[in-house]
Short mmCIF file of C-alpha atoms in Angstrom, two decimals:
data_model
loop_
_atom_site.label_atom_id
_atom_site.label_comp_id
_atom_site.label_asym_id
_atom_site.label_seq_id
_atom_site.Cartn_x
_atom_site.Cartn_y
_atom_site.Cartn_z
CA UNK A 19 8.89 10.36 -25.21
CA UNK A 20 11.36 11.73 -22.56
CA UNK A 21 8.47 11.97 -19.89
CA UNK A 22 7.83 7.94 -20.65
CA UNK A 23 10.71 6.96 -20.36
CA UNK A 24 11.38 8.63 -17.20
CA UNK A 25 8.29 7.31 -15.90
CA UNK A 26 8.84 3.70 -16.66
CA UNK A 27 12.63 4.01 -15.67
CA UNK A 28 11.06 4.59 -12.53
CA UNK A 29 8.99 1.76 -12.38
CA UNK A 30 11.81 -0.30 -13.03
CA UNK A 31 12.41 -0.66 -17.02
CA UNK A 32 15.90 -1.74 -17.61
CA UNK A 33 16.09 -0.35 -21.66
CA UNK A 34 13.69 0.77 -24.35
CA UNK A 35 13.64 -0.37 -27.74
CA UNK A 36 11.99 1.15 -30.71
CA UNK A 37 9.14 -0.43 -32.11
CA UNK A 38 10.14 -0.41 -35.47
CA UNK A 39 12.62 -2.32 -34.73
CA UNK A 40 11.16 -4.78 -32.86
CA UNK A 41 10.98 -8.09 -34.37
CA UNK A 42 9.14 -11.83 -33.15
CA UNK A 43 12.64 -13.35 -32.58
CA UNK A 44 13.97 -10.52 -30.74
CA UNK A 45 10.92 -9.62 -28.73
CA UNK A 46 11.08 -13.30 -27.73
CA UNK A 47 14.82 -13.17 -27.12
CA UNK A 48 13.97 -10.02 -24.76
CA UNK A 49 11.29 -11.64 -22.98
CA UNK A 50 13.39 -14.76 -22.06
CA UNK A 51 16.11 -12.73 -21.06
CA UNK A 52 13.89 -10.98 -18.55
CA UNK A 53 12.41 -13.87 -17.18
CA UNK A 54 8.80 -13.07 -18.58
CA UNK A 55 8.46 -16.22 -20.95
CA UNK A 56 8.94 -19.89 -19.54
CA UNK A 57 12.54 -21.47 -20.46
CA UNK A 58 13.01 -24.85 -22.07
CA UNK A 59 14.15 -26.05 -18.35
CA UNK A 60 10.87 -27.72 -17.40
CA UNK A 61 9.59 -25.50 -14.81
CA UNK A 62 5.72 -25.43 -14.86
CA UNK A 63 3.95 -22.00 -14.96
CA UNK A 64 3.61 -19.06 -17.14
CA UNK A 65 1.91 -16.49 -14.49
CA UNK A 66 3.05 -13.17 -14.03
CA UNK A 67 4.16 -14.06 -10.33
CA UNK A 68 6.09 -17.07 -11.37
CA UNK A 69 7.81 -15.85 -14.20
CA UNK A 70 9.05 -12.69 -12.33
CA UNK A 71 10.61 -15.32 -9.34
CA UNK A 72 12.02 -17.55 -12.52
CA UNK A 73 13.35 -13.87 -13.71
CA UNK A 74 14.81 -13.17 -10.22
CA UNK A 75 16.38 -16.48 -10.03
CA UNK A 76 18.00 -16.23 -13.50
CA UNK A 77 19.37 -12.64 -12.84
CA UNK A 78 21.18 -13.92 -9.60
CA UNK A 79 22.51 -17.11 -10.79
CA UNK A 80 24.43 -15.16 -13.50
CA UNK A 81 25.12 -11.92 -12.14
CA UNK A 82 26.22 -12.67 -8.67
CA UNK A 83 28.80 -15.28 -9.06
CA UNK A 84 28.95 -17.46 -6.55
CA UNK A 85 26.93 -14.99 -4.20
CA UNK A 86 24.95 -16.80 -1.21
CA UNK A 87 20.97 -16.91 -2.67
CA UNK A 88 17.91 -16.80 -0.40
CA UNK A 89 14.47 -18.75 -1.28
CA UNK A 90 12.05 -18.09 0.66
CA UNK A 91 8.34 -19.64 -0.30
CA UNK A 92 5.77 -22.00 1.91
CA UNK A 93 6.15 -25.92 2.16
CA UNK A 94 5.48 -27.78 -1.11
CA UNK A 95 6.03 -24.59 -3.43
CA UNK A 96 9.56 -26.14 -5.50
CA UNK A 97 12.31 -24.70 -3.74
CA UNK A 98 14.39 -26.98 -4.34
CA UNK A 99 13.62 -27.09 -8.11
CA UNK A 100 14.03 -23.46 -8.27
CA UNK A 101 17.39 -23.91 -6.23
CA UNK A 102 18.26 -26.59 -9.36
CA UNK A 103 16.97 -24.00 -11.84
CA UNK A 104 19.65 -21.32 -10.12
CA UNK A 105 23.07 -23.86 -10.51
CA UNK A 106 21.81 -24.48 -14.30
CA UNK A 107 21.87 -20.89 -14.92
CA UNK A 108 25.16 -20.42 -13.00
CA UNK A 109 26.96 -22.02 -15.61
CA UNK A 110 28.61 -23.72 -13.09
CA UNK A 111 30.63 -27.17 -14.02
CA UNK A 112 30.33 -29.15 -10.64
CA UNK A 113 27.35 -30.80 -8.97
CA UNK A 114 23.66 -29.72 -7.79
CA UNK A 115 24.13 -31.19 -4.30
CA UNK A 116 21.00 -31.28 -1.56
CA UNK A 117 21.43 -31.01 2.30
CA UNK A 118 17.84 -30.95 4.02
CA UNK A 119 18.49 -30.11 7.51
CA UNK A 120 15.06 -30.55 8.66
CA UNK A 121 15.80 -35.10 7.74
CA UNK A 122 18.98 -34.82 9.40
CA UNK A 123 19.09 -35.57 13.34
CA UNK A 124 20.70 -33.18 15.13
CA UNK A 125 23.62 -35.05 16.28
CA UNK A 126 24.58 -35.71 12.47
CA UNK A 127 24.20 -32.17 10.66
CA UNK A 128 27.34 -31.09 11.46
CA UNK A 129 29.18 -34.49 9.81
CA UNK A 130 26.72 -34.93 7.05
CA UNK A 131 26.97 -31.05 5.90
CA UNK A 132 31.07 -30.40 6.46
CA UNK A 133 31.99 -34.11 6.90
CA UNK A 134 34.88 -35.76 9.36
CA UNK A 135 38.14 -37.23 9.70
CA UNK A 136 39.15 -41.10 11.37
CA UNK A 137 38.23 -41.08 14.73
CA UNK A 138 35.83 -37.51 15.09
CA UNK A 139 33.14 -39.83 16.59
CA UNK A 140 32.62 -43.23 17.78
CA UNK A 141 32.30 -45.22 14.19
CA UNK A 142 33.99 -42.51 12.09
CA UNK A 143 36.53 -45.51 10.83
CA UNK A 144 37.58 -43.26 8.09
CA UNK A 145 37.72 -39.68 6.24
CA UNK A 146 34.95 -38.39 5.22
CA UNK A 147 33.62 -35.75 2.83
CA UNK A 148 30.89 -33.54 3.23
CA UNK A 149 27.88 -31.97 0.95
CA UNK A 150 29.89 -29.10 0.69
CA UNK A 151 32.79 -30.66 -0.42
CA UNK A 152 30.83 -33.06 -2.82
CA UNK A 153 29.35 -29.57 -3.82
CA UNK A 154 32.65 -28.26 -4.98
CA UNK A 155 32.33 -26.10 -7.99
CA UNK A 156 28.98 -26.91 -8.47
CA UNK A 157 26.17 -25.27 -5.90
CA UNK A 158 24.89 -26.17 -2.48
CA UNK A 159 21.03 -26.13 -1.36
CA UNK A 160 20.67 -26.01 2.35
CA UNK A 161 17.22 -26.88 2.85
CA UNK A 162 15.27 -25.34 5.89
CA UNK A 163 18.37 -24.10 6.94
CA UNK A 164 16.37 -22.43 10.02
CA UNK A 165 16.64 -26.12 11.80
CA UNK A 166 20.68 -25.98 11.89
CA UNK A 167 21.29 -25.54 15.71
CA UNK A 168 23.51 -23.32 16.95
CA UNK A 169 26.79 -24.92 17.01
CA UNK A 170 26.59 -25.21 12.93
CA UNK A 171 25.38 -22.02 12.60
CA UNK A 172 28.61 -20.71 13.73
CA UNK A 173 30.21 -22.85 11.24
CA UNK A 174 28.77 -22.13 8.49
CA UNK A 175 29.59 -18.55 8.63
CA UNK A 176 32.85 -19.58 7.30
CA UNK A 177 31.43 -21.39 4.23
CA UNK A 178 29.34 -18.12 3.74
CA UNK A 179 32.02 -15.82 3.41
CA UNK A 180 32.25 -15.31 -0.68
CA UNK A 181 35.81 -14.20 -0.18
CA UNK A 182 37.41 -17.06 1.58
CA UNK A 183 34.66 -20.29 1.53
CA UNK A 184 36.37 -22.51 3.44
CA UNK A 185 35.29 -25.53 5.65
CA UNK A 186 36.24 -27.51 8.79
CA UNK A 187 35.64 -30.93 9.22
CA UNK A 188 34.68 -32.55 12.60
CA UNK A 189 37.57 -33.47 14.63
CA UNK A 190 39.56 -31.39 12.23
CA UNK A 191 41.17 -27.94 12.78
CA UNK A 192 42.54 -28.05 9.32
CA UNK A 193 40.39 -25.27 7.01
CA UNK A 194 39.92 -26.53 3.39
CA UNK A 195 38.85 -23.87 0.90
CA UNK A 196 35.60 -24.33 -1.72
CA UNK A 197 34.95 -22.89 -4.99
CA UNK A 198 30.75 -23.22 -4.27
CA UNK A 199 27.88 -21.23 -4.46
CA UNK A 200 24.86 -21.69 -1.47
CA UNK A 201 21.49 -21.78 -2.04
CA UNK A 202 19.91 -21.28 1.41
CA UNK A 203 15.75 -22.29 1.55
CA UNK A 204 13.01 -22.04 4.29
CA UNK A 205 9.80 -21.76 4.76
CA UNK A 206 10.37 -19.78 8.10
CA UNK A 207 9.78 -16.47 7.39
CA UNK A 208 9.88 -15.34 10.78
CA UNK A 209 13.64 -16.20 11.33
CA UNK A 210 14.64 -13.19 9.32
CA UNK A 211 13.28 -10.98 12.34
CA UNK A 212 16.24 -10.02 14.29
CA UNK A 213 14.05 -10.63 17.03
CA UNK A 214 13.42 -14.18 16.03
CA UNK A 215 17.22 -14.98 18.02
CA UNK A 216 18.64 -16.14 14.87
CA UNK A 217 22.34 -14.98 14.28
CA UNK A 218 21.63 -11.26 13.05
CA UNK A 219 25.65 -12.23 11.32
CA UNK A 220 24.76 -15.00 9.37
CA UNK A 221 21.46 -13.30 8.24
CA UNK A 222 23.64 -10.50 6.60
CA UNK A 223 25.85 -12.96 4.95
CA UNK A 224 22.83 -14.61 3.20
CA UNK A 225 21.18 -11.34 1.66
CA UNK A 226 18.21 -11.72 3.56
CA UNK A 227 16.68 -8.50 2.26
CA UNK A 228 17.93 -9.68 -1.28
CA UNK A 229 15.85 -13.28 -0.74
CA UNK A 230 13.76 -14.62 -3.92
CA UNK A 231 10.52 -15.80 -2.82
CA UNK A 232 8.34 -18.65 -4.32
CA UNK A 233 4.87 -17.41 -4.89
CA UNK A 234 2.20 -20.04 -3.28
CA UNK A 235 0.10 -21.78 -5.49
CA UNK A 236 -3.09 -19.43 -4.44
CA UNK A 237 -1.36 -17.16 -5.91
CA UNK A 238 -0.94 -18.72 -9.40
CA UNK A 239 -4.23 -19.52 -10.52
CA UNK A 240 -3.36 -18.76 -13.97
CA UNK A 241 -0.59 -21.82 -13.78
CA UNK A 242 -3.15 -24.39 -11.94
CA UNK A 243 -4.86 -25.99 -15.19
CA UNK A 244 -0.82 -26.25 -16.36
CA UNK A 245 0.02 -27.94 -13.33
CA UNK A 246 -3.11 -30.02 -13.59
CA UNK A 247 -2.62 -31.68 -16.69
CA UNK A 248 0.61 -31.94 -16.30
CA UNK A 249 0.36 -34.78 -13.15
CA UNK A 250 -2.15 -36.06 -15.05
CA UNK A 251 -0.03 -36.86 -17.73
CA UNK A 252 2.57 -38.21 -15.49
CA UNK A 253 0.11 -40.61 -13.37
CA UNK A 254 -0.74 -41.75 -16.70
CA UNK A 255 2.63 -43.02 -17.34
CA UNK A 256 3.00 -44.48 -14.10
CA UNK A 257 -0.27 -46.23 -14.06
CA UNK A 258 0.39 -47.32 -17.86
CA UNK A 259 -3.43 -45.96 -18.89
CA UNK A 260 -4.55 -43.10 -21.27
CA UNK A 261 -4.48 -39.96 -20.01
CA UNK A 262 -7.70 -38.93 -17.93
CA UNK A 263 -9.31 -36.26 -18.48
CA UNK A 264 -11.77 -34.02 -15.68
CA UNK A 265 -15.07 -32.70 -16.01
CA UNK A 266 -15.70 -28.77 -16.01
CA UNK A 267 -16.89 -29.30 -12.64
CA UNK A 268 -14.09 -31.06 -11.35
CA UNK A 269 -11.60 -28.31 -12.13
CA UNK A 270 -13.57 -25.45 -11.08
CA UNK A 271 -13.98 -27.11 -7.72
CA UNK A 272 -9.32 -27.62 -8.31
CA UNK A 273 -9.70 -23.43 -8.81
CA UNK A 274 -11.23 -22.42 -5.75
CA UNK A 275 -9.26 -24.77 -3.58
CA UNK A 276 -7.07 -22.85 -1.41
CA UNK A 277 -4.33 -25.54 -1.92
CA UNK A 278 -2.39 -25.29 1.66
CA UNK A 279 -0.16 -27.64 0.82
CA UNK A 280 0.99 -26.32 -2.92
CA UNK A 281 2.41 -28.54 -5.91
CA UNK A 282 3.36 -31.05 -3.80
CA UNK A 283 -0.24 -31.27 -2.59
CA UNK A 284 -2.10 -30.72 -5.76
CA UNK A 285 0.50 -33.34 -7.40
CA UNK A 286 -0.92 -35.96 -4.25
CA UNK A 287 -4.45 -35.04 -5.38
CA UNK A 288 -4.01 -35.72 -8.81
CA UNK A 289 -1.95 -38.94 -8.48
CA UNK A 290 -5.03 -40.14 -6.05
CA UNK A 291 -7.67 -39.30 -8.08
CA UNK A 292 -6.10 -40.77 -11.12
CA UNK A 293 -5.71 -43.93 -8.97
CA UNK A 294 -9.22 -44.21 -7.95
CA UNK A 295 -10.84 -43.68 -11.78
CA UNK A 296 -7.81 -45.73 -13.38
CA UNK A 297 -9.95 -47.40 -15.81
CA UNK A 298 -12.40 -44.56 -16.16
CA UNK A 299 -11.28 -41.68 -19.34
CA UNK A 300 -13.41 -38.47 -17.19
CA UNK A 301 -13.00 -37.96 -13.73
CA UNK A 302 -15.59 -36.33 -11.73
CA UNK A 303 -15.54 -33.78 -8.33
CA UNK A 304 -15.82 -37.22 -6.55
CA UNK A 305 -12.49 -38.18 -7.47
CA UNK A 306 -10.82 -35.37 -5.59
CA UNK A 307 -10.18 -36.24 -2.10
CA UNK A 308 -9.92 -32.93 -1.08
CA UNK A 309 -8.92 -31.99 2.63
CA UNK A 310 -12.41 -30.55 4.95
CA UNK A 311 -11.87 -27.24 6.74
CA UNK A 312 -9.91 -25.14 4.13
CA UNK A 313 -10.19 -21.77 3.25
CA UNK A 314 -12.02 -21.80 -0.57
CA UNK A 315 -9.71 -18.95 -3.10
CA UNK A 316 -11.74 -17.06 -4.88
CA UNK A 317 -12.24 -18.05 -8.76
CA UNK A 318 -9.45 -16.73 -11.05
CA UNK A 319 -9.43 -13.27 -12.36
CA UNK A 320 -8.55 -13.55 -16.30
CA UNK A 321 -9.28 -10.15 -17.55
CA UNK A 322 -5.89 -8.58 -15.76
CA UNK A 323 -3.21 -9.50 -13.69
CA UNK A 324 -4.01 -6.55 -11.35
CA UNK A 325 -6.56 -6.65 -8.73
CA UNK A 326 -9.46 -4.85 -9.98
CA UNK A 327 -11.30 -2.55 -7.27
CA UNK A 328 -14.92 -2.79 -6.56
CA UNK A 329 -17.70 -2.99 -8.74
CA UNK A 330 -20.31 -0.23 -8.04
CA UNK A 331 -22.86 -2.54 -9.58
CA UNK A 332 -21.63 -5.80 -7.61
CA UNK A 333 -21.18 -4.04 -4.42
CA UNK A 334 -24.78 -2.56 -4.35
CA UNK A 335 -26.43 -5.81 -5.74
CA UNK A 336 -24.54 -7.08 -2.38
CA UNK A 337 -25.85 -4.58 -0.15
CA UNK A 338 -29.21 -5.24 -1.57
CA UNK A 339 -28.86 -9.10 -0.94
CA UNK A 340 -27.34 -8.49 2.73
CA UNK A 341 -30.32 -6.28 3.54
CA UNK A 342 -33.09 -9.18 2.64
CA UNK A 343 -31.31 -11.79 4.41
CA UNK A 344 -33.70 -13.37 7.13
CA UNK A 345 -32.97 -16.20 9.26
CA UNK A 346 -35.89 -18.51 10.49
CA UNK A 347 -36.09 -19.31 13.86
CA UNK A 348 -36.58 -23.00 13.22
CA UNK A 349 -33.27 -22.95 12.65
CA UNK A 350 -32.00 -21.94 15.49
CA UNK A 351 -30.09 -25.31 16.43
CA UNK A 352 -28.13 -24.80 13.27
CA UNK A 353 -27.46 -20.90 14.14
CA UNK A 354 -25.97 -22.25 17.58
CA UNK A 355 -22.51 -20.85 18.10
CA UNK A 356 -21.99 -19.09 14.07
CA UNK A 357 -22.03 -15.45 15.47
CA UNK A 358 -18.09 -15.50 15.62
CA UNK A 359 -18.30 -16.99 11.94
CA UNK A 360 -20.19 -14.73 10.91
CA UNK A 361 -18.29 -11.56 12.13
CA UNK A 362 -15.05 -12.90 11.21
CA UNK A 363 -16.91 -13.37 7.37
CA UNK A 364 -17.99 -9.37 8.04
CA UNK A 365 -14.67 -8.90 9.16
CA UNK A 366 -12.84 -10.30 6.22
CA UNK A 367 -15.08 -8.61 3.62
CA UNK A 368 -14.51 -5.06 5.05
CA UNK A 369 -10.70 -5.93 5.40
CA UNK A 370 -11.05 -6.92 1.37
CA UNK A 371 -12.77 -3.78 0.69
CA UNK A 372 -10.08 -1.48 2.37
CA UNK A 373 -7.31 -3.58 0.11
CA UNK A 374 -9.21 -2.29 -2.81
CA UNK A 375 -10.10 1.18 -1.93
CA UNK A 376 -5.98 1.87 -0.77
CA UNK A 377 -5.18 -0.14 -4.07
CA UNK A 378 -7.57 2.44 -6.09
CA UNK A 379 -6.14 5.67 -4.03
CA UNK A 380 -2.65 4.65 -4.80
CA UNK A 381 -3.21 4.52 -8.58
CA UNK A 382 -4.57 8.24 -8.46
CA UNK A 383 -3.48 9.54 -5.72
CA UNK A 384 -0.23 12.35 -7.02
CA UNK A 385 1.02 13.39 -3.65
CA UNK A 386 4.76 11.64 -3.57
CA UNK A 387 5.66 12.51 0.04
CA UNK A 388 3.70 9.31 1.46
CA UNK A 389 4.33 5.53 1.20
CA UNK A 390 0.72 4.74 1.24
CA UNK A 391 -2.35 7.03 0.66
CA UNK A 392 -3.70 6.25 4.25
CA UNK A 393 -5.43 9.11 5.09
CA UNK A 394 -7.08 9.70 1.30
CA UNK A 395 -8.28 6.27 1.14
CA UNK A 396 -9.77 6.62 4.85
CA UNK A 397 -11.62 10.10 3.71
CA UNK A 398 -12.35 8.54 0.14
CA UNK A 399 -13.89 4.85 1.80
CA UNK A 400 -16.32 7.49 4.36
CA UNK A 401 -16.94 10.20 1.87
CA UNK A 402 -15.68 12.79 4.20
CA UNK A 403 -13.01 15.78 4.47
CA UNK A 404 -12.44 15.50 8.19
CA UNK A 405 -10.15 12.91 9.53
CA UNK A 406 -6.51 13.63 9.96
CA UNK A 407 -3.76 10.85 9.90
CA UNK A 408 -4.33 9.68 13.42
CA UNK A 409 -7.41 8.86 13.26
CA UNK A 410 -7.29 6.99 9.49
CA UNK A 411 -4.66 4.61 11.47
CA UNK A 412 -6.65 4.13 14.46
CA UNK A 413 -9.43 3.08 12.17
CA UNK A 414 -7.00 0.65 10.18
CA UNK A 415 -5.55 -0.96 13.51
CA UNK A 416 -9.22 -1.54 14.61
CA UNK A 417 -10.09 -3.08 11.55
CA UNK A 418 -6.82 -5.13 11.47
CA UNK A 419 -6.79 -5.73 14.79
CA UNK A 420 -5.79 -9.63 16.08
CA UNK A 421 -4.35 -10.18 12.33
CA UNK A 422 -1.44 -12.01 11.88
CA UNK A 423 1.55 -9.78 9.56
CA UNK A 424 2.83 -13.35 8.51
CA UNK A 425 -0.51 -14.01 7.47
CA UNK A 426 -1.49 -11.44 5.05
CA UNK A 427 -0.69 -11.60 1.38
CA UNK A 428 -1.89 -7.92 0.65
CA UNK A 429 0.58 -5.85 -0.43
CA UNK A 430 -1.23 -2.72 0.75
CA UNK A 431 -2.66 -4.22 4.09
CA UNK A 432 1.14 -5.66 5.13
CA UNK A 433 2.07 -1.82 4.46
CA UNK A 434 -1.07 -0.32 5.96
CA UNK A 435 -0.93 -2.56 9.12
CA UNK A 436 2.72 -1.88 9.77
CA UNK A 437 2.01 2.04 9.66
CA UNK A 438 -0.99 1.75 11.85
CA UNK A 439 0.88 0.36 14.43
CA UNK A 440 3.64 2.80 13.89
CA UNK A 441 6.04 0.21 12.93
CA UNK A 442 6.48 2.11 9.27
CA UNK A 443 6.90 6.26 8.68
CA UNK A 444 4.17 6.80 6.77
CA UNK A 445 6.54 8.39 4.37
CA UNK A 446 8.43 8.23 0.71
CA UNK A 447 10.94 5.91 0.98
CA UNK A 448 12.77 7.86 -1.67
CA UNK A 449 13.05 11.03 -0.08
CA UNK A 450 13.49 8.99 3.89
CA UNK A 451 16.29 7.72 4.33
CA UNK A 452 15.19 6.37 7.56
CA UNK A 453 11.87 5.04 5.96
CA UNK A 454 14.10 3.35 2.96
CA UNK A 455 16.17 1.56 6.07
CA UNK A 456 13.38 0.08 7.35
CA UNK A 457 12.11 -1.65 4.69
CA UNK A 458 15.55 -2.49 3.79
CA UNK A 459 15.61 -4.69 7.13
CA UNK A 460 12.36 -6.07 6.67
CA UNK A 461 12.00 -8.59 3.39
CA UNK A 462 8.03 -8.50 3.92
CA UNK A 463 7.94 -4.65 4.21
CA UNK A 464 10.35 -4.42 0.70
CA UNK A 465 8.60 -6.89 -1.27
CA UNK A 466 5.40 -5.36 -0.21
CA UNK A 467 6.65 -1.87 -1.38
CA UNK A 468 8.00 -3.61 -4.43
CA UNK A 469 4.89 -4.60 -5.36
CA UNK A 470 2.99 -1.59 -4.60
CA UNK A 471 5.53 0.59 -7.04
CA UNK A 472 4.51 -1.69 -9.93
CA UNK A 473 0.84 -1.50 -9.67
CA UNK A 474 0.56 2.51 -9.88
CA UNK A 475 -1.19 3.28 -13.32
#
């Protein structure tokens, strides 16, 4: 029992209880508490992904009173709503109050975020509060916050400080101090990179190696048919009809949409679609005006959250069906220019297989002195004893060569690419104290390592 609960401690379990005395209610309190069952707050989704962000967002709201909060997640993904869902938990009395930097022109930011006072500005006729002040108490959401320009940066460095919170309205030297908490949200990732000529100050005020990140809706497939029926139900109310139902076909073409644009784009979709068949009860794949020229997902997994590695079986009937492939020569006009298409297909697959076979190694692999089982899952992939660590990166840098970090979603390969190009130790983070630095400073490097540490068997 000892040896468990070591193990899991590890893993990050926060307390044990004994089965016996484990009953529905409180297993259901637990899981709420955690953030692994939905709350009755309206947020859609009950994926693993999503409920661990909803978990995260829960835990700061009430345990870091009035602490700055980071969301990080791609355009259309609910930031906002998850920036609501944060001042509800707070317990906080005042308002929910929305700045979105990105609407705002430049020019007006710094009056429409820590107001003015008669006669800042040409037209400034009288006194006037800003979103922090009308935040007071309550909590702030500055949307995109990576568009402020540089004067307001400085500014808001002030309003960041937990200790003091105070602001400074234009044409005012007078400091006025706030009781709010600040929800800061972009879909900039790269602005976190001290290289990215962001203030490296104001970064360290908002936690950026503390952010909470929105999981994109490719990565909730399990929440999609959730999120489907639930814009169906409210273009039914808006277009005063029944609520429409969609063929099998319809929704397995939804599933292996790569959805770019996330909820907000999937909610256009649906709203569209219900439009078009409004006096219909079924709509079909023809109803779905979806975009051309967009990366297909793969269908859902349902037997296990985990990514499953490959499939002897699978992977040799594909071998088998890659080595009777034959192209006709009367199709050459149609063959014109796909050589780089297919290579970059080639290049994908192998760059999928490597995810899998580092995934595999790092669930059996006992050594504890690396980050990532490199070298193993190099000699395991070529069945062969002699290639030293060198080489297994130069291999991995090939193979990853040209890719974008931003780009990958990987775990292991955001890891894996980082130490082949010598960015990373290739070392335990627990015994490193140089190695645990690193991916303190880099929010893609720690979530990636976060990740990693709760997938090992």
């Amino acid at each position: 029992r000892e040896q468990i609960v070591s193990r899991y401690a590890e893993w990050g379990a926060f307390s044990f209880e004994d089965k016996q005395d484990l009953t529905r209610e409180k297993l259901q309190e637990l899981l709420y508490h955690h953030g692994l069952i939905p709350g009755p707050e309206g947020l859609i989704g009950g994926s693993i992904a999503f409920l661990e962000c909803l978990r995260d967002a829960r835990r700061r709201a009430r345990k870091t009173r009035g602490d700055n909060i980071l969301v990080l997640g791609e355009t259309g993904t609910g930031k906002e709503l998850l920036a609501a869902y944060i001042h509800d938990c707070s317990g906080r009395s005042g308002r929910f109050v929305t700045f979105q930097a990105d609407l705002v022109a430049e020019n007006l930011i710094e009056s429409k975020l820590f107001g003015h006072v008669k006669g800042a500005f040409t037209g400034a006729d009288r006194d006037q509060e800003g979103c922090v002040e009308q935040a007071a108490n309550g909590t702030l959401l500055i949307d995109e916050f990576g568009d402020l320009p540089e004067s307001v940066q400085k500014k808001l460095l002030r309003l960041l400080d937990k200790n003091t919170r105070t602001v400074q309205r234009m044409g005012s030297d007078k400091e006025i101090e706030v009781d709010v908490q600040v929800v800061l949200a972009t879909h900039k990732r790269h602005i976190l990179d001290p290289a990215s000529g962001f203030r490296s100050d104001l970064l360290q005020r908002i936690k950026a190696g503390q952010a909470i990140t929105l999981p994109p809706l490719r990565e909730r497939q399990d929440d999609l048919d959730l999120l489907i029926d639930f814009f169906l139900g409210k273009a039914a109310e808006v277009l005063k009809v029944a609520k429409h139902r969609i063929s099998a076909e319809a929704r397995e073409m939804l599933h292996q949409y790569a959805w770019p644009g996330n909820i907000r784009e999937l909610a256009g979709i649906i709203e569209q679609a219900a439009l078009q068949g409004k006096h219909l009860t079924l709509l079909a794949p023809r109803h779905f005006q979806l975009p051309a020229g967009h990366i297909i997902a793969p269908p859902p997994a349902t037997a296990s959250p985990r990514a499953a590695a490959p499939s002897p079986v699978n992977l040799s009937g594909l071998l088998t069906q890659l080595n009777a492939v034959q192209f006709d020569a009367a199709l050459g006009p149609a063959l014109k220019g796909k050589y780089n298409d297919l290579e970059a297909a080639f290049r994908q697959l192998q760059i999928r297989f490597l995810a899998a076979v580092l995934r595999d190694r790092h669930r059996h692999e006992s050594r504890s002195d690396k980050l990532l089982p490199l070298t193993a899952a190099m000699k395991w992939l070529h069945n062969t004893s002699r290639m030293d660590a060198t080489e297994a990166k130069r291999q991995v840098a090939r193979l990853l060569k040209g890719a974008d970090p931003q780009a990958l979603e990987d775990p292991y390969l955001i890891l894996a690419l980082a130490i082949a190009r010598n960015e990373l130790h290739n070392r335990n983070p627990q015994s490193d104290p140089a190695v645990s630095a690193k991916l303190a400073s880099e929010p893609r490097l720690q979530e990636a390592y976060r990740k990693i540490c709760n997938d090992r068997v």
